[in-house]
Structures are given as C-alpha cells and as structure tokens.
Coordinates of C-alpha atoms in Angstrom, one line a residue:
M95 CA 109.8 114.3 88.8
P96 CA 106.2 115.2 89.8
D97 CA 105.2 115.6 93.1
C98 CA 101.5 116.5 93.6
G99 CA 102.4 118.7 96.6
V100 CA 102.2 116.8 98.8
M101 CA 104.6 117.2 101.5
Q102 CA 107.2 114.2 101.7
M103 CA 107.0 112.0 105.1
P104 CA 108.8 108.9 106.0
S105 CA 107.8 106.3 104.2
R106 CA 104.4 104.7 105.8
F107 CA 105.4 100.9 103.9
R108 CA 105.2 98.6 106.5
S109 CA 109.0 97.9 106.8
D110 CA 110.7 94.5 107.2
R111 CA 113.6 94.3 109.0
R112 CA 114.1 90.6 107.8
L113 CA 114.6 91.6 104.3
T114 CA 116.2 94.4 104.8
V115 CA 119.1 91.9 106.7
R116 CA 118.7 89.5 104.1
M117 CA 119.7 92.9 101.1
G118 CA 123.0 93.5 103.4
L119 CA 123.6 90.2 103.4
T120 CA 123.3 89.9 99.5
L121 CA 124.6 93.0 98.6
F122 CA 128.3 91.8 100.6
L123 CA 128.1 88.0 99.5
L124 CA 127.7 89.2 95.9
G125 CA 129.8 92.0 97.0
L126 CA 133.0 89.2 97.9
L127 CA 131.9 87.5 94.8
Y128 CA 132.5 90.2 92.5
V129 CA 135.5 91.3 93.4
A130 CA 137.0 87.5 93.4
F131 CA 135.9 87.5 90.5
V132 CA 137.8 91.3 89.1
A133 CA 140.7 88.8 91.1
A134 CA 140.4 85.8 88.8
L135 CA 140.2 88.2 85.4
I136 CA 143.4 90.3 85.8
A137 CA 145.5 86.9 86.6
L138 CA 143.6 85.2 83.3
L139 CA 143.9 88.6 81.1
R140 CA 147.3 90.0 83.0
S141 CA 145.3 93.7 82.6
W142 CA 143.9 95.1 85.5
V143 CA 143.3 98.5 84.1
L144 CA 141.0 97.2 81.6
V145 CA 139.3 94.7 83.4
V146 CA 138.2 97.1 86.3
V147 CA 137.5 99.9 83.9
I148 CA 135.0 97.7 81.8
A149 CA 134.0 96.4 84.7
A150 CA 133.3 99.8 86.6
L151 CA 131.3 101.6 82.9
A152 CA 129.0 98.1 83.0
L153 CA 128.3 98.5 86.8
G154 CA 127.3 102.1 85.9
A155 CA 125.6 102.1 83.2
Q156 CA 123.2 99.4 84.9
Y157 CA 122.7 101.9 87.7
W158 CA 121.9 105.1 86.3
F159 CA 120.0 104.0 83.2
S160 CA 118.8 100.6 84.2
D161 CA 115.5 102.0 84.6
R162 CA 115.4 103.2 80.6
I163 CA 116.3 99.7 79.6
A164 CA 113.5 97.8 81.4
L165 CA 111.5 100.4 79.6
F166 CA 113.0 100.0 76.8
A167 CA 112.9 96.7 76.2
M168 CA 109.8 96.5 77.5
R169 CA 108.2 98.6 74.8
G170 CA 107.5 101.2 77.7
R171 CA 106.5 104.7 77.6
V172 CA 106.1 107.4 80.2
V173 CA 102.2 108.4 79.6
E174 CA 101.0 111.8 81.3
P175 CA 98.0 112.0 83.5
A176 CA 96.0 113.6 80.5
E177 CA 96.0 110.6 78.5
Y178 CA 95.6 107.9 81.5
P179 CA 93.9 109.3 84.5
A180 CA 92.7 106.3 86.3
L181 CA 96.3 105.4 86.5
H182 CA 97.7 108.1 87.5
G183 CA 94.8 109.3 90.2
V184 CA 96.1 105.2 91.7
V185 CA 99.7 106.3 91.9
D186 CA 99.1 110.0 93.4
R187 CA 97.1 108.5 96.3
L188 CA 99.2 105.1 97.2
S189 CA 101.7 108.1 97.0
A190 CA 100.1 110.1 99.5
L191 CA 99.2 107.4 101.3
G192 CA 102.7 106.0 101.4
G193 CA 104.7 109.0 101.5
L194 CA 106.4 108.1 98.8
P195 CA 107.5 110.9 96.2
K196 CA 104.8 109.8 93.2
P197 CA 107.0 108.2 90.2
V198 CA 106.7 108.9 87.2
V199 CA 104.0 106.4 85.4
A200 CA 104.8 104.3 82.4
V201 CA 102.6 102.4 80.0
S202 CA 103.5 99.2 77.7
E203 CA 101.6 97.8 75.6
L204 CA 102.0 94.8 76.3
D205 CA 99.3 92.2 76.0
M206 CA 101.1 90.4 79.0
P207 CA 99.2 91.3 82.9
N208 CA 101.4 92.7 84.4
A209 CA 103.5 95.5 86.3
F210 CA 106.9 96.6 87.3
A211 CA 109.1 99.0 89.1
T212 CA 112.8 100.5 88.7
G213 CA 115.0 103.0 89.2
R214 CA 117.5 103.3 91.4
T215 CA 116.1 105.8 94.3
P216 CA 112.6 107.1 95.4
D217 CA 113.0 109.9 94.0
H218 CA 114.0 108.5 90.5
A219 CA 111.5 105.3 90.7
V220 CA 108.9 104.4 87.5
V221 CA 106.8 102.4 87.8
C222 CA 105.5 100.8 84.5
V223 CA 101.6 98.4 83.6
T224 CA 101.0 96.9 81.2
S225 CA 97.8 97.9 78.7
G226 CA 97.2 93.5 79.3
L227 CA 96.5 94.4 83.4
L228 CA 95.1 98.0 82.6
R229 CA 92.3 95.2 80.4
R230 CA 91.9 93.0 83.2
L231 CA 91.8 94.0 86.0
E232 CA 88.6 96.0 88.6
P233 CA 89.9 99.7 89.4
A234 CA 90.5 98.3 93.4
E235 CA 92.7 94.8 92.0
L236 CA 94.6 97.5 90.1
E237 CA 95.1 99.3 93.3
G238 CA 96.2 96.8 94.9
V239 CA 99.3 95.9 92.6
L240 CA 100.6 98.9 92.2
A241 CA 100.5 99.3 96.4
H242 CA 102.4 96.5 95.9
E243 CA 105.1 97.7 93.0
L244 CA 105.1 101.2 95.1
S245 CA 106.0 99.4 98.5
H246 CA 109.2 97.6 95.9
V247 CA 110.7 101.6 95.7
A248 CA 110.0 102.3 99.6
H249 CA 111.9 99.0 100.7
K250 CA 114.1 100.5 97.8
D251 CA 115.1 96.7 96.6
V252 CA 114.6 97.6 93.4
A253 CA 117.1 99.2 93.9
V254 CA 119.6 96.5 95.3
M255 CA 118.1 94.2 92.1
T256 CA 119.6 96.3 89.9
V257 CA 122.9 95.8 91.9
A258 CA 122.7 92.4 92.4
S259 CA 121.7 91.0 88.9
F260 CA 125.0 93.6 87.7
L261 CA 127.5 90.6 88.1
G262 CA 125.0 88.3 87.0
V263 CA 124.4 90.0 83.2
I264 CA 128.1 90.8 83.0
T265 CA 129.7 87.0 84.0
G266 CA 126.9 85.4 81.2
L267 CA 128.0 88.0 78.9
I268 CA 131.5 86.9 78.7
V269 CA 130.8 83.1 79.4
R270 CA 129.1 84.2 75.2
F271 CA 132.2 85.8 74.3
A272 CA 134.4 83.2 75.3
F273 CA 132.1 80.7 74.1
Y274 CA 131.3 82.6 70.4
S275 CA 135.5 83.6 70.0
Q276 CA 136.2 79.7 71.6
L277 CA 133.8 78.7 68.3
F278 CA 134.4 81.2 65.4
G279 CA 138.4 82.8 66.0
G280 CA 140.2 80.0 64.0
R281 CA 142.9 78.7 64.9
R282 CA 144.7 79.9 68.8
D283 CA 147.7 78.4 70.5
Q284 CA 147.6 76.1 73.0
N285 CA 148.1 79.9 75.6
T286 CA 145.9 81.6 74.1
A287 CA 142.9 78.5 74.4
V288 CA 143.7 78.0 78.3
V289 CA 142.7 81.4 79.0
L290 CA 139.3 81.6 77.0
A291 CA 138.4 78.1 78.9
G292 CA 139.7 80.2 82.2
V293 CA 137.7 83.0 81.4
M294 CA 134.8 81.2 80.8
G295 CA 135.1 78.7 83.9
V296 CA 134.8 81.9 86.1
S297 CA 132.0 83.2 85.1
A298 CA 130.0 80.1 84.1
A299 CA 131.0 79.6 88.0
V300 CA 130.1 83.3 89.2
Y301 CA 126.7 83.3 87.3
A302 CA 125.9 80.0 88.7
L303 CA 126.3 81.9 92.3
S304 CA 124.8 85.0 91.8
F305 CA 121.8 83.3 89.8
L306 CA 121.5 81.5 93.2
L307 CA 121.9 84.2 96.0
I308 CA 119.5 86.6 93.9
R309 CA 116.4 83.9 93.3
A310 CA 116.2 83.4 97.3
L311 CA 116.0 87.6 97.4
S312 CA 113.7 88.0 95.1
R313 CA 111.7 84.9 96.6
Y314 CA 111.7 87.2 99.8
R315 CA 111.0 90.7 98.6
E316 CA 108.0 89.2 97.0
L317 CA 106.5 88.1 99.9
A318 CA 107.8 91.4 101.8
A319 CA 106.0 93.5 98.8
D320 CA 102.5 91.4 98.7
R321 CA 102.9 91.9 103.0
A322 CA 103.0 95.7 103.1
A323 CA 100.8 96.5 100.4
A324 CA 97.8 94.4 101.4
L325 CA 99.0 96.8 105.7
L326 CA 99.1 99.7 103.3
T327 CA 95.8 99.5 102.0
G328 CA 93.7 97.2 104.6
R329 CA 92.6 94.9 101.4
P330 CA 94.7 92.1 100.9
S331 CA 91.4 90.3 99.6
V332 CA 91.8 92.7 96.5
L333 CA 95.2 92.1 95.9
A334 CA 94.8 88.1 96.3
S335 CA 92.1 88.9 93.5
A336 CA 94.6 90.2 91.6
L337 CA 97.3 87.9 92.2
T338 CA 94.9 85.6 91.2
K339 CA 93.8 86.6 87.7
V340 CA 97.1 88.0 86.1
S341 CA 98.7 84.2 86.9
G342 CA 95.9 82.6 85.6
D343 CA 95.5 84.9 82.3
I344 CA 99.5 84.2 82.2
A345 CA 99.3 81.3 81.8
R346 CA 97.2 80.5 79.1
I347 CA 99.4 82.9 77.0
P348 CA 101.5 80.3 74.7
T349 CA 105.3 80.3 76.0
R350 CA 107.1 81.3 72.9
D351 CA 105.1 84.9 73.7
L352 CA 106.6 85.0 77.0
R353 CA 110.6 84.6 76.3
T354 CA 111.2 88.1 75.9
A355 CA 109.6 89.4 78.8
Q356 CA 110.7 86.4 81.2
A357 CA 114.5 88.0 80.8
F358 CA 113.1 91.3 83.3
N359 CA 110.7 88.5 85.8
A360 CA 112.6 89.1 88.7
F361 CA 111.3 92.5 88.4
Y362 CA 107.2 92.0 87.7
F363 CA 104.4 91.7 90.3
T364 CA 103.9 88.7 89.2
P365 CA 106.3 85.8 86.6
A366 CA 106.3 85.4 83.1
L367 CA 105.5 81.3 82.9
G368 CA 103.6 79.8 80.4
S369 CA 100.9 76.7 81.6
D370 CA 103.1 74.4 81.6
P371 CA 106.9 76.1 83.5
G372 CA 108.8 72.6 83.9
L373 CA 112.0 72.9 85.9
S374 CA 111.9 76.8 85.9
R375 CA 109.4 76.9 88.5
F376 CA 112.8 75.8 91.0
F377 CA 114.9 78.1 90.3
S378 CA 111.3 81.5 90.3
T379 CA 112.5 85.0 91.5
H380 CA 108.5 84.5 92.9
P381 CA 107.2 82.4 95.6
R382 CA 104.6 79.8 95.1
L383 CA 101.0 81.2 93.9
E384 CA 100.5 78.6 96.9
E385 CA 102.0 80.4 99.2
R386 CA 101.9 84.3 98.1
L387 CA 97.6 83.7 98.8
E388 CA 98.0 82.0 102.2
Q389 CA 100.0 84.8 103.5
L390 CA 97.4 87.1 102.7
G391 CA 94.8 84.4 103.8
R392 CA 96.8 85.4 107.1
I393 CA 97.1 89.0 106.9
S394 CA 93.0 89.2 106.3
A395 CA 91.7 87.1 109.1
E396 CA 94.2 89.3 111.3
L397 CA 93.1 92.3 109.9
G398 CA 88.9 91.6 110.0
E399 CA 88.6 92.5 106.4
P400 CA 85.0 91.3 105.3
T401 CA 85.3 88.3 102.6
A402 CA 84.0 89.8 99.2
P403 CA 84.0 87.8 96.2
G404 CA 86.6 89.8 94.0
G405 CA 87.5 91.6 96.3
A406 CA 85.2 94.8 95.7

C-alpha cells in the first residue's frame, strides 16, 4: 500500500458523533436481527452446524473481499501514478491533508459519472472513479468528490456498510434459493414444503427490516461525508457544483444502462437512478439532491466562501 512518505497522523476529517451513534445503533439492531435470523433457520432446518458455518463463511468473504468484489462488478482496475498522474496527485494531496493512509486508486471504464470507496479499514481502502466522471468534472470538482469518498474511509462507515449489507445479501439469496427450489424442485412432501415456506417467510421479513435500517444509515452517512469534505477542502460550492453536474448527467443515462450499477448504490457518490426514479426515491440510499445542496449552501455561508460560478 503506497504511503507517499507521509507520516500518518490522526485524521483531520471532521468527526461526526451522530454518525458514530447511528452506526453503532444500526450494527446493534442488525446484530440482534442476525441472531434471530440464524436461530430461526436452525429451528427450521434443524442443523445449527450447517447454518452457522455457511453464515460465518459468507460474512468473512464479504468483509475480507468486498473491495475486490466491488471492483470486479464495476469493471474497475487499480491504476498506477504513471498512468493517471493527476488523479493520484489529488488523492496524495487529500490523504496528506486529511491525515489518512493513501488508499489504492482505481478507475472503472464505465461512462456513468460516479465514484465510490470500499475496504475494511483505512489501511486497506480503495477509491475508484469512473472514466465518465474524469471526463466530465473540472479538477476542483474532482477534488471535492474524492474528499467526499475519503471522508467515508476516515469515518469508517465503508466497513460498517459492508458488514451491515451482509444480512440483506444473505437473506435475499436464501429467498431466491427457496423460491426456485419450490418452483423447480418437483414433488415434495408436506413437511419439506412447510420448511421451505418458513425459510422464505423469515428471510423475507429479515431482508425488509435490514433494508430499511441500512437505507436510513446510508442517507445520513452521505450528508456526513458531504459536510466533512466541504470543511476539509474549504470549498463547499465546488462539491455542490460536482453534485449538480453528476446528478444531472446520470439522470440522462437510460435506466436500462444503470441496472447493473444500482446494486452498489449505497457506496456511490450519487445514486445510479434514471430520469424517472419512481418509487425507488422513497427508499433511496442517498438524501435528496436539494437536501445535500442546502447543507452545502449553509456551510458555504458559515465559511464566508466566495460564490464563484462552477466553484473554480
């Protein structure tokens, strides 16, 4: 992991006590839900060893390999400073300014303008930007987006979201498995059908509850990241300009081209939603654009920042 020769210091990204409390509460509630879920599966399947081993392996895999999974899914690749010197230069500068270890830098060839951070700790973090983002943003706007992503690393909410999303992933897979087992499994005795129905019911309920908890945490952590990035760079108007530009460009991309990306919405700078998000906006991983811009406007006024067009 490159460290740029910078002595690591405590992070200078603005801490957020309310975010820390929300992360702790969410993990606690999800932990209770997870225990109840495992207990229900053990009671239904009558094999605690199988359930515990599968659950532990799945959690371990998601925690340790989440960065690789995300990069693979989003067609991202690690890039060296010689290949993207300007991008590395911004990450170097922000990492030093924020007192963070420099993360691995990656680029996705997707045209959708976006960025995300992943990794289990600040020492094992990855920041990825799409080629579409690099083409569309001015250097100052790119700095604002990367400061936002690095603030997720500093707040450690990337790891929390990875662990928190584990339960939803597992229950979603179980629901699909049980559904297709009933659909294509041929004739079954009554007891087997009852067990499969019970597994589907418990998994569906757990998935719904974990979905709501994760969405609530995700919306707040995005506001916290905007706030920390704006205060670190001292240029909230630049981040607002990037938000407006990226959100507008994503809205013009056909929804069918965004479907693959939507599975990772919780980790993006701004969600991959089409021009007509429909009901999905009520369960969004991100707060409304207007809410984010209003917060950045307040911070800009507090800092006495000049309101230059484009944030340049």
